[in-house]
Amino acid sequence: MNHTIRRFEPTDRDRVATFVATLDEHDLLFLGRDLTHPRVIAAWLDAVAEGWIDSLIAEDLDATDKAVVGTAALVRDPLGWSAHVGEVRLLVSPDRRGAGLGRDLLEAIFAIAHGRGLAKLSARMTPDQTGSVALFESLGFRAEALLKDQVRGRDGHSHDLAILSHDAARVAAQQKAFGVDET
């Protein structure tokens, strides 16, 4: 399966909404906002335009409509106390999980984070999303916190929220010590 990754543009709005509608609610719980609401996607686009979010989409090159099969975002607050930290958000179509798309999106986000001069990245997910946890850990993220019953689905069930972090300076130093190229 071939894909291409590029910046999220305002013209992608409906295609991203279609992609999000294919995901299980549990896949969206860690985002903080419900992406199934058009106003949330509109706010996302506004934040991209204002420079608070760098966002990418992955398109299926084998599909005639170049369907969106994944998204990644780097959320920053350049005016806050944690301007050196970016939050990573990743969504991958269930039929593309385990095939390298998530890793490709995360590596592209790493390049953006490096260009933005961020020292630390964080990511949130429910701990039962073992594939996602393993992917992030394989790229240098480490568990930092577990918040019990932090998110609640529409069905009323609460879920724990794991927070992982990536210390860019520490990982870069380790890579240098072992002779591994940063890219």
PDB file of N, CA and C in Angstrom, residues 65-156:
ATOM      1  N   ASP A  65      -9.508   8.065  -5.246  1.00  0.00           N
ATOM      2  CA  ASP A  65      -9.838   9.357  -4.638  1.00  0.00           C
ATOM      3  C   ASP A  65      -8.762   9.852  -3.680  1.00  0.00           C
ATOM      4  N   LYS A  66      -7.628   9.143  -3.618  1.00  0.00           N
ATOM      5  CA  LYS A  66      -6.542   9.500  -2.690  1.00  0.00           C
ATOM      6  C   LYS A  66      -7.097   9.703  -1.280  1.00  0.00           C
ATOM      7  N   ALA A  67      -7.800   8.715  -0.793  1.00  0.00           N
ATOM      8  CA  ALA A  67      -8.438   8.791   0.519  1.00  0.00           C
ATOM      9  C   ALA A  67      -7.420   9.083   1.612  1.00  0.00           C
ATOM     10  N   VAL A  68      -7.843   9.859   2.600  1.00  0.00           N
ATOM     11  CA  VAL A  68      -7.008  10.122   3.769  1.00  0.00           C
ATOM     12  C   VAL A  68      -6.993   8.856   4.616  1.00  0.00           C
ATOM     13  N   VAL A  69      -5.797   8.379   4.958  1.00  0.00           N
ATOM     14  CA  VAL A  69      -5.654   7.161   5.758  1.00  0.00           C
ATOM     15  C   VAL A  69      -4.910   7.409   7.060  1.00  0.00           C
ATOM     16  N   GLY A  70      -4.525   8.660   7.309  1.00  0.00           N
ATOM     17  CA  GLY A  70      -3.859   8.992   8.554  1.00  0.00           C
ATOM     18  C   GLY A  70      -3.645  10.483   8.687  1.00  0.00           C
ATOM     19  N   THR A  71      -3.533  10.915   9.930  1.00  0.00           N
ATOM     20  CA  THR A  71      -3.211  12.309  10.222  1.00  0.00           C
ATOM     21  C   THR A  71      -2.231  12.351  11.388  1.00  0.00           C
ATOM     22  N   ALA A  72      -1.454  13.394  11.424  1.00  0.00           N
ATOM     23  CA  ALA A  72      -0.572  13.651  12.563  1.00  0.00           C
ATOM     24  C   ALA A  72      -0.560  15.153  12.787  1.00  0.00           C
ATOM     25  N   ALA A  73      -0.469  15.536  14.033  1.00  0.00           N
ATOM     26  CA  ALA A  73      -0.443  16.956  14.358  1.00  0.00           C
ATOM     27  C   ALA A  73       0.567  17.206  15.465  1.00  0.00           C
ATOM     28  N   LEU A  74       1.181  18.362  15.398  1.00  0.00           N
ATOM     29  CA  LEU A  74       2.084  18.844  16.435  1.00  0.00           C
ATOM     30  C   LEU A  74       1.450  20.118  16.978  1.00  0.00           C
ATOM     31  N   VAL A  75       0.973  20.047  18.210  1.00  0.00           N
ATOM     32  CA  VAL A  75       0.246  21.151  18.829  1.00  0.00           C
ATOM     33  C   VAL A  75       1.192  21.886  19.769  1.00  0.00           C
ATOM     34  N   ARG A  76       1.264  23.204  19.594  1.00  0.00           N
ATOM     35  CA  ARG A  76       2.164  24.012  20.407  1.00  0.00           C
ATOM     36  C   ARG A  76       1.419  25.208  20.983  1.00  0.00           C
ATOM     37  N   ASP A  77       1.958  25.740  22.056  1.00  0.00           N
ATOM     38  CA  ASP A  77       1.468  26.992  22.621  1.00  0.00           C
ATOM     39  C   ASP A  77       2.681  27.901  22.782  1.00  0.00           C
ATOM     40  N   PRO A  78       3.050  28.621  21.716  1.00  0.00           N
ATOM     41  CA  PRO A  78       4.263  29.423  21.767  1.00  0.00           C
ATOM     42  C   PRO A  78       4.218  30.578  22.761  1.00  0.00           C
ATOM     43  N   LEU A  79       3.049  30.891  23.322  1.00  0.00           N
ATOM     44  CA  LEU A  79       2.935  31.983  24.290  1.00  0.00           C
ATOM     45  C   LEU A  79       2.912  31.488  25.729  1.00  0.00           C
ATOM     46  N   GLY A  80       2.874  30.160  25.922  1.00  0.00           N
ATOM     47  CA  GLY A  80       2.758  29.605  27.264  1.00  0.00           C
ATOM     48  C   GLY A  80       4.098  29.288  27.900  1.00  0.00           C
ATOM     49  N   TRP A  81       4.040  28.830  29.131  1.00  0.00           N
ATOM     50  CA  TRP A  81       5.235  28.446  29.894  1.00  0.00           C
ATOM     51  C   TRP A  81       5.905  27.222  29.309  1.00  0.00           C
ATOM     52  N   SER A  82       5.166  26.471  28.531  1.00  0.00           N
ATOM     53  CA  SER A  82       5.721  25.249  27.941  1.00  0.00           C
ATOM     54  C   SER A  82       5.887  25.402  26.431  1.00  0.00           C
ATOM     55  N   ALA A  83       6.357  26.558  26.013  1.00  0.00           N
ATOM     56  CA  ALA A  83       6.542  26.815  24.587  1.00  0.00           C
ATOM     57  C   ALA A  83       7.583  25.886  23.964  1.00  0.00           C
ATOM     58  N   HIS A  84       8.396  25.265  24.801  1.00  0.00           N
ATOM     59  CA  HIS A  84       9.435  24.339  24.325  1.00  0.00           C
ATOM     60  C   HIS A  84       8.913  22.916  24.132  1.00  0.00           C
ATOM     61  N   VAL A  85       7.615  22.710  24.410  1.00  0.00           N
ATOM     62  CA  VAL A  85       7.006  21.378  24.360  1.00  0.00           C
ATOM     63  C   VAL A  85       5.934  21.361  23.268  1.00  0.00           C
ATOM     64  N   GLY A  86       5.884  20.257  22.535  1.00  0.00           N
ATOM     65  CA  GLY A  86       4.837  20.054  21.550  1.00  0.00           C
ATOM     66  C   GLY A  86       4.092  18.771  21.846  1.00  0.00           C
ATOM     67  N   GLU A  87       2.776  18.784  21.665  1.00  0.00           N
ATOM     68  CA  GLU A  87       1.977  17.582  21.849  1.00  0.00           C
ATOM     69  C   GLU A  87       1.740  16.937  20.491  1.00  0.00           C
ATOM     70  N   VAL A  88       2.029  15.650  20.400  1.00  0.00           N
ATOM     71  CA  VAL A  88       1.876  14.905  19.160  1.00  0.00           C
ATOM     72  C   VAL A  88       0.538  14.172  19.190  1.00  0.00           C
ATOM     73  N   ARG A  89      -0.200  14.288  18.100  1.00  0.00           N
ATOM     74  CA  ARG A  89      -1.469  13.567  17.953  1.00  0.00           C
ATOM     75  C   ARG A  89      -1.407  12.779  16.658  1.00  0.00           C
ATOM     76  N   LEU A  90      -1.754  11.513  16.737  1.00  0.00           N
ATOM     77  CA  LEU A  90      -1.635  10.612  15.595  1.00  0.00           C
ATOM     78  C   LEU A  90      -2.895   9.787  15.443  1.00  0.00           C
ATOM     79  N   LEU A  91      -3.407   9.724  14.221  1.00  0.00           N
ATOM     80  CA  LEU A  91      -4.547   8.874  13.888  1.00  0.00           C
ATOM     81  C   LEU A  91      -4.213   8.112  12.614  1.00  0.00           C
ATOM     82  N   VAL A  92      -4.386   6.797  12.663  1.00  0.00           N
ATOM     83  CA  VAL A  92      -4.111   5.950  11.496  1.00  0.00           C
ATOM     84  C   VAL A  92      -5.303   5.032  11.275  1.00  0.00           C
ATOM     85  N   SER A  93      -5.692   4.889  10.030  1.00  0.00           N
ATOM     86  CA  SER A  93      -6.786   3.999   9.661  1.00  0.00           C
ATOM     87  C   SER A  93      -6.496   2.588  10.172  1.00  0.00           C
ATOM     88  N   PRO A  94      -7.486   1.904  10.742  1.00  0.00           N
ATOM     89  CA  PRO A  94      -7.254   0.558  11.270  1.00  0.00           C
ATOM     90  C   PRO A  94      -6.624  -0.400  10.266  1.00  0.00           C
ATOM     91  N   ASP A  95      -6.978  -0.278   8.980  1.00  0.00           N
ATOM     92  CA  ASP A  95      -6.421  -1.207   7.996  1.00  0.00           C
ATOM     93  C   ASP A  95      -4.987  -0.860   7.594  1.00  0.00           C
ATOM     94  N   ARG A  96      -4.452   0.241   8.110  1.00  0.00           N
ATOM     95  CA  ARG A  96      -3.070   0.639   7.826  1.00  0.00           C
ATOM     96  C   ARG A  96      -2.155   0.492   9.039  1.00  0.00           C
ATOM     97  N   ARG A  97      -2.715   0.108  10.159  1.00  0.00           N
ATOM     98  CA  ARG A  97      -1.908  -0.021  11.374  1.00  0.00           C
ATOM     99  C   ARG A  97      -0.973  -1.217  11.256  1.00  0.00           C
ATOM    100  N   GLY A  98       0.243  -1.028  11.747  1.00  0.00           N
ATOM    101  CA  GLY A  98       1.239  -2.089  11.702  1.00  0.00           C
ATOM    102  C   GLY A  98       1.982  -2.175  10.381  1.00  0.00           C
ATOM    103  N   ALA A  99       1.697  -1.252   9.455  1.00  0.00           N
ATOM    104  CA  ALA A  99       2.321  -1.288   8.131  1.00  0.00           C
ATOM    105  C   ALA A  99       3.352  -0.178   7.938  1.00  0.00           C
ATOM    106  N   GLY A 100       3.629   0.603   8.986  1.00  0.00           N
ATOM    107  CA  GLY A 100       4.656   1.640   8.893  1.00  0.00           C
ATOM    108  C   GLY A 100       4.142   3.046   8.663  1.00  0.00           C
ATOM    109  N   LEU A 101       2.845   3.213   8.417  1.00  0.00           N
ATOM    110  CA  LEU A 101       2.307   4.542   8.167  1.00  0.00           C
ATOM    111  C   LEU A 101       2.433   5.433   9.402  1.00  0.00           C
ATOM    112  N   GLY A 102       2.083   4.909  10.566  1.00  0.00           N
ATOM    113  CA  GLY A 102       2.198   5.685  11.803  1.00  0.00           C
ATOM    114  C   GLY A 102       3.627   6.141  12.049  1.00  0.00           C
ATOM    115  N   ARG A 103       4.566   5.245  11.823  1.00  0.00           N
ATOM    116  CA  ARG A 103       5.989   5.590  11.987  1.00  0.00           C
ATOM    117  C   ARG A 103       6.384   6.691  11.001  1.00  0.00           C
ATOM    118  N   ASP A 104       5.946   6.580   9.755  1.00  0.00           N
ATOM    119  CA  ASP A 104       6.264   7.608   8.762  1.00  0.00           C
ATOM    120  C   ASP A 104       5.707   8.970   9.173  1.00  0.00           C
ATOM    121  N   LEU A 105       4.466   8.983   9.653  1.00  0.00           N
ATOM    122  CA  LEU A 105       3.869  10.235  10.102  1.00  0.00           C
ATOM    123  C   LEU A 105       4.616  10.813  11.302  1.00  0.00           C
ATOM    124  N   LEU A 106       4.971   9.960  12.256  1.00  0.00           N
ATOM    125  CA  LEU A 106       5.696  10.435  13.439  1.00  0.00           C
ATOM    126  C   LEU A 106       7.075  10.966  13.080  1.00  0.00           C
ATOM    127  N   GLU A 107       7.756  10.300  12.174  1.00  0.00           N
ATOM    128  CA  GLU A 107       9.078  10.787  11.772  1.00  0.00           C
ATOM    129  C   GLU A 107       8.969  12.142  11.078  1.00  0.00           C
ATOM    130  N   ALA A 108       7.910  12.360  10.311  1.00  0.00           N
ATOM    131  CA  ALA A 108       7.689  13.660   9.689  1.00  0.00           C
ATOM    132  C   ALA A 108       7.399  14.725  10.746  1.00  0.00           C
ATOM    133  N   ILE A 109       6.649  14.358  11.778  1.00  0.00           N
ATOM    134  CA  ILE A 109       6.372  15.282  12.887  1.00  0.00           C
ATOM    135  C   ILE A 109       7.660  15.591  13.643  1.00  0.00           C
ATOM    136  N   PHE A 110       8.537  14.590  13.819  1.00  0.00           N
ATOM    137  CA  PHE A 110       9.831  14.834  14.472  1.00  0.00           C
ATOM    138  C   PHE A 110      10.618  15.900  13.711  1.00  0.00           C
ATOM    139  N   ALA A 111      10.610  15.828  12.393  1.00  0.00           N
ATOM    140  CA  ALA A 111      11.341  16.808  11.589  1.00  0.00           C
ATOM    141  C   ALA A 111      10.763  18.207  11.797  1.00  0.00           C
ATOM    142  N   ILE A 112       9.449  18.319  11.869  1.00  0.00           N
ATOM    143  CA  ILE A 112       8.815  19.613  12.115  1.00  0.00           C
ATOM    144  C   ILE A 112       9.179  20.114  13.510  1.00  0.00           C
ATOM    145  N   ALA A 113       9.110  19.224  14.503  1.00  0.00           N
ATOM    146  CA  ALA A 113       9.441  19.601  15.881  1.00  0.00           C
ATOM    147  C   ALA A 113      10.884  20.095  15.976  1.00  0.00           C
ATOM    148  N   HIS A 114      11.775  19.403  15.288  1.00  0.00           N
ATOM    149  CA  HIS A 114      13.187  19.815  15.274  1.00  0.00           C
ATOM    150  C   HIS A 114      13.310  21.207  14.656  1.00  0.00           C
ATOM    151  N   GLY A 115      12.626  21.436  13.555  1.00  0.00           N
ATOM    152  CA  GLY A 115      12.644  22.740  12.901  1.00  0.00           C
ATOM    153  C   GLY A 115      12.059  23.846  13.763  1.00  0.00           C
ATOM    154  N   ARG A 116      11.130  23.493  14.631  1.00  0.00           N
ATOM    155  CA  ARG A 116      10.514  24.463  15.549  1.00  0.00           C
ATOM    156  C   ARG A 116      11.358  24.659  16.810  1.00  0.00           C
ATOM    157  N   GLY A 117      12.428  23.865  16.947  1.00  0.00           N
ATOM    158  CA  GLY A 117      13.308  24.002  18.106  1.00  0.00           C
ATOM    159  C   GLY A 117      12.708  23.470  19.398  1.00  0.00           C
ATOM    160  N   LEU A 118      11.790  22.525  19.308  1.00  0.00           N
ATOM    161  CA  LEU A 118      11.166  21.982  20.510  1.00  0.00           C
ATOM    162  C   LEU A 118      12.124  21.040  21.246  1.00  0.00           C
ATOM    163  N   ALA A 119      12.135  21.136  22.555  1.00  0.00           N
ATOM    164  CA  ALA A 119      13.020  20.314  23.380  1.00  0.00           C
ATOM    165  C   ALA A 119      12.339  19.039  23.862  1.00  0.00           C
ATOM    166  N   LYS A 120      11.013  19.051  23.884  1.00  0.00           N
ATOM    167  CA  LYS A 120      10.277  17.912  24.431  1.00  0.00           C
ATOM    168  C   LYS A 120       8.976  17.733  23.661  1.00  0.00           C
ATOM    169  N   LEU A 121       8.592  16.472  23.493  1.00  0.00           N
ATOM    170  CA  LEU A 121       7.313  16.135  22.880  1.00  0.00           C
ATOM    171  C   LEU A 121       6.521  15.293  23.861  1.00  0.00           C
ATOM    172  N   SER A 122       5.209  15.413  23.809  1.00  0.00           N
ATOM    173  CA  SER A 122       4.352  14.553  24.625  1.00  0.00           C
ATOM    174  C   SER A 122       3.283  13.946  23.727  1.00  0.00           C
ATOM    175  N   ALA A 123       2.732  12.851  24.184  1.00  0.00           N
ATOM    176  CA  ALA A 123       1.649  12.177  23.465  1.00  0.00           C
ATOM    177  C   ALA A 123       0.712  11.558  24.493  1.00  0.00           C
ATOM    178  N   ARG A 124      -0.564  11.535  24.164  1.00  0.00           N
ATOM    179  CA  ARG A 124      -1.582  10.944  25.041  1.00  0.00           C
ATOM    180  C   ARG A 124      -2.263   9.811  24.303  1.00  0.00           C
ATOM    181  N   MET A 125      -2.601   8.778  25.051  1.00  0.00           N
ATOM    182  CA  MET A 125      -3.369   7.665  24.494  1.00  0.00           C
ATOM    183  C   MET A 125      -3.905   6.820  25.638  1.00  0.00           C
ATOM    184  N   THR A 126      -4.912   6.024  25.346  1.00  0.00           N
ATOM    185  CA  THR A 126      -5.374   5.105  26.375  1.00  0.00           C
ATOM    186  C   THR A 126      -4.375   3.946  26.427  1.00  0.00           C
ATOM    187  N   PRO A 127      -4.053   3.456  27.614  1.00  0.00           N
ATOM    188  CA  PRO A 127      -3.012   2.432  27.736  1.00  0.00           C
ATOM    189  C   PRO A 127      -3.329   1.112  27.035  1.00  0.00           C
ATOM    190  N   ASP A 128      -4.600   0.862  26.748  1.00  0.00           N
ATOM    191  CA  ASP A 128      -4.955  -0.370  26.058  1.00  0.00           C
ATOM    192  C   ASP A 128      -4.667  -0.293  24.559  1.00  0.00           C
ATOM    193  N   GLN A 129      -4.250   0.855  24.066  1.00  0.00           N
ATOM    194  CA  GLN A 129      -3.853   0.997  22.661  1.00  0.00           C
ATOM    195  C   GLN A 129      -2.384   0.572  22.560  1.00  0.00           C
ATOM    196  N   THR A 130      -2.172  -0.724  22.750  1.00  0.00           N
ATOM    197  CA  THR A 130      -0.815  -1.261  22.886  1.00  0.00           C
ATOM    198  C   THR A 130       0.043  -1.056  21.643  1.00  0.00           C
ATOM    199  N   GLY A 131      -0.560  -1.103  20.473  1.00  0.00           N
ATOM    200  CA  GLY A 131       0.201  -0.864  19.249  1.00  0.00           C
ATOM    201  C   GLY A 131       0.736   0.557  19.202  1.00  0.00           C
ATOM    202  N   SER A 132      -0.093   1.516  19.581  1.00  0.00           N
ATOM    203  CA  SER A 132       0.334   2.917  19.605  1.00  0.00           C
ATOM    204  C   SER A 132       1.415   3.143  20.654  1.00  0.00           C
ATOM    205  N   VAL A 133       1.212   2.583  21.838  1.00  0.00           N
ATOM    206  CA  VAL A 133       2.212   2.718  22.896  1.00  0.00           C
ATOM    207  C   VAL A 133       3.550   2.152  22.417  1.00  0.00           C
ATOM    208  N   ALA A 134       3.521   0.979  21.821  1.00  0.00           N
ATOM    209  CA  ALA A 134       4.758   0.349  21.336  1.00  0.00           C
ATOM    210  C   ALA A 134       5.427   1.191  20.252  1.00  0.00           C
ATOM    211  N   LEU A 135       4.640   1.754  19.336  1.00  0.00           N
ATOM    212  CA  LEU A 135       5.197   2.599  18.283  1.00  0.00           C
ATOM    213  C   LEU A 135       5.896   3.814  18.886  1.00  0.00           C
ATOM    214  N   PHE A 136       5.218   4.526  19.762  1.00  0.00           N
ATOM    215  CA  PHE A 136       5.816   5.714  20.358  1.00  0.00           C
ATOM    216  C   PHE A 136       7.068   5.351  21.163  1.00  0.00           C
ATOM    217  N   GLU A 137       7.009   4.266  21.926  1.00  0.00           N
ATOM    218  CA  GLU A 137       8.183   3.852  22.698  1.00  0.00           C
ATOM    219  C   GLU A 137       9.351   3.472  21.791  1.00  0.00           C
ATOM    220  N   SER A 138       9.061   2.875  20.645  1.00  0.00           N
ATOM    221  CA  SER A 138      10.137   2.495  19.721  1.00  0.00           C
ATOM    222  C   SER A 138      10.851   3.718  19.150  1.00  0.00           C
ATOM    223  N   LEU A 139      10.193   4.879  19.222  1.00  0.00           N
ATOM    224  CA  LEU A 139      10.788   6.118  18.726  1.00  0.00           C
ATOM    225  C   LEU A 139      11.296   7.018  19.851  1.00  0.00           C
ATOM    226  N   GLY A 140      11.436   6.451  21.040  1.00  0.00           N
ATOM    227  CA  GLY A 140      12.070   7.185  22.133  1.00  0.00           C
ATOM    228  C   GLY A 140      11.141   7.789  23.168  1.00  0.00           C
ATOM    229  N   PHE A 141       9.840   7.631  23.025  1.00  0.00           N
ATOM    230  CA  PHE A 141       8.920   8.126  24.041  1.00  0.00           C
ATOM    231  C   PHE A 141       8.953   7.196  25.245  1.00  0.00           C
ATOM    232  N   ARG A 142       8.732   7.752  26.421  1.00  0.00           N
ATOM    233  CA  ARG A 142       8.683   6.976  27.652  1.00  0.00           C
ATOM    234  C   ARG A 142       7.456   7.382  28.455  1.00  0.00           C
ATOM    235  N   ALA A 143       6.874   6.416  29.179  1.00  0.00           N
ATOM    236  CA  ALA A 143       5.706   6.695  30.010  1.00  0.00           C
ATOM    237  C   ALA A 143       6.072   7.714  31.077  1.00  0.00           C
ATOM    238  N   GLU A 144       5.201   8.692  31.236  1.00  0.00           N
ATOM    239  CA  GLU A 144       5.464   9.732  32.220  1.00  0.00           C
ATOM    240  C   GLU A 144       4.343   9.832  33.253  1.00  0.00           C
ATOM    241  N   ALA A 145       3.114   9.510  32.845  1.00  0.00           N
ATOM    242  CA  ALA A 145       2.002   9.603  33.786  1.00  0.00           C
ATOM    243  C   ALA A 145       0.856   8.716  33.322  1.00  0.00           C
ATOM    244  N   LEU A 146       0.050   8.317  34.285  1.00  0.00           N
ATOM    245  CA  LEU A 146      -1.182   7.591  34.002  1.00  0.00           C
ATOM    246  C   LEU A 146      -2.279   8.281  34.791  1.00  0.00           C
ATOM    247  N   LEU A 147      -3.241   8.835  34.082  1.00  0.00           N
ATOM    248  CA  LEU A 147      -4.350   9.532  34.716  1.00  0.00           C
ATOM    249  C   LEU A 147      -5.561   8.616  34.705  1.00  0.00           C
ATOM    250  N   LYS A 148      -5.991   8.226  35.878  1.00  0.00           N
ATOM    251  CA  LYS A 148      -7.101   7.285  36.014  1.00  0.00           C
ATOM    252  C   LYS A 148      -8.430   7.948  35.650  1.00  0.00           C
ATOM    253  N   ASP A 149      -9.241   7.223  34.889  1.00  0.00           N
ATOM    254  CA  ASP A 149     -10.591   7.676  34.524  1.00  0.00           C
ATOM    255  C   ASP A 149     -10.602   9.109  33.972  1.00  0.00           C
ATOM    256  N   GLN A 150      -9.643   9.449  33.150  1.00  0.00           N
ATOM    257  CA  GLN A 150      -9.464  10.817  32.659  1.00  0.00           C
ATOM    258  C   GLN A 150     -10.409  11.185  31.514  1.00  0.00           C
ATOM    259  N   VAL A 151     -10.734  10.208  30.669  1.00  0.00           N
ATOM    260  CA  VAL A 151     -11.613  10.492  29.533  1.00  0.00           C
ATOM    261  C   VAL A 151     -12.843   9.601  29.615  1.00  0.00           C
ATOM    262  N   ARG A 152     -13.966  10.132  29.113  1.00  0.00           N
ATOM    263  CA  ARG A 152     -15.216   9.383  29.160  1.00  0.00           C
ATOM    264  C   ARG A 152     -15.850   9.410  27.781  1.00  0.00           C
ATOM    265  N   GLY A 153     -16.161   8.227  27.274  1.00  0.00           N
ATOM    266  CA  GLY A 153     -16.814   8.110  25.982  1.00  0.00           C
ATOM    267  C   GLY A 153     -18.288   8.457  26.066  1.00  0.00           C
ATOM    268  N   ARG A 154     -18.932   8.531  24.905  1.00  0.00           N
ATOM    269  CA  ARG A 154     -20.362   8.834  24.873  1.00  0.00           C
ATOM    270  C   ARG A 154     -21.191   7.782  25.595  1.00  0.00           C
ATOM    271  N   ASP A 155     -20.641   6.567  25.694  1.00  0.00           N
ATOM    272  CA  ASP A 155     -21.351   5.491  26.382  1.00  0.00           C
ATOM    273  C   ASP A 155     -21.279   5.612  27.898  1.00  0.00           C
ATOM    274  N   GLY A 156     -20.560   6.626  28.404  1.00  0.00           N
ATOM    275  CA  GLY A 156     -20.449   6.844  29.841  1.00  0.00           C
ATOM    276  C   GLY A 156     -19.305   6.111  30.506  1.00  0.00           C
TER     277      GLY A 156
END
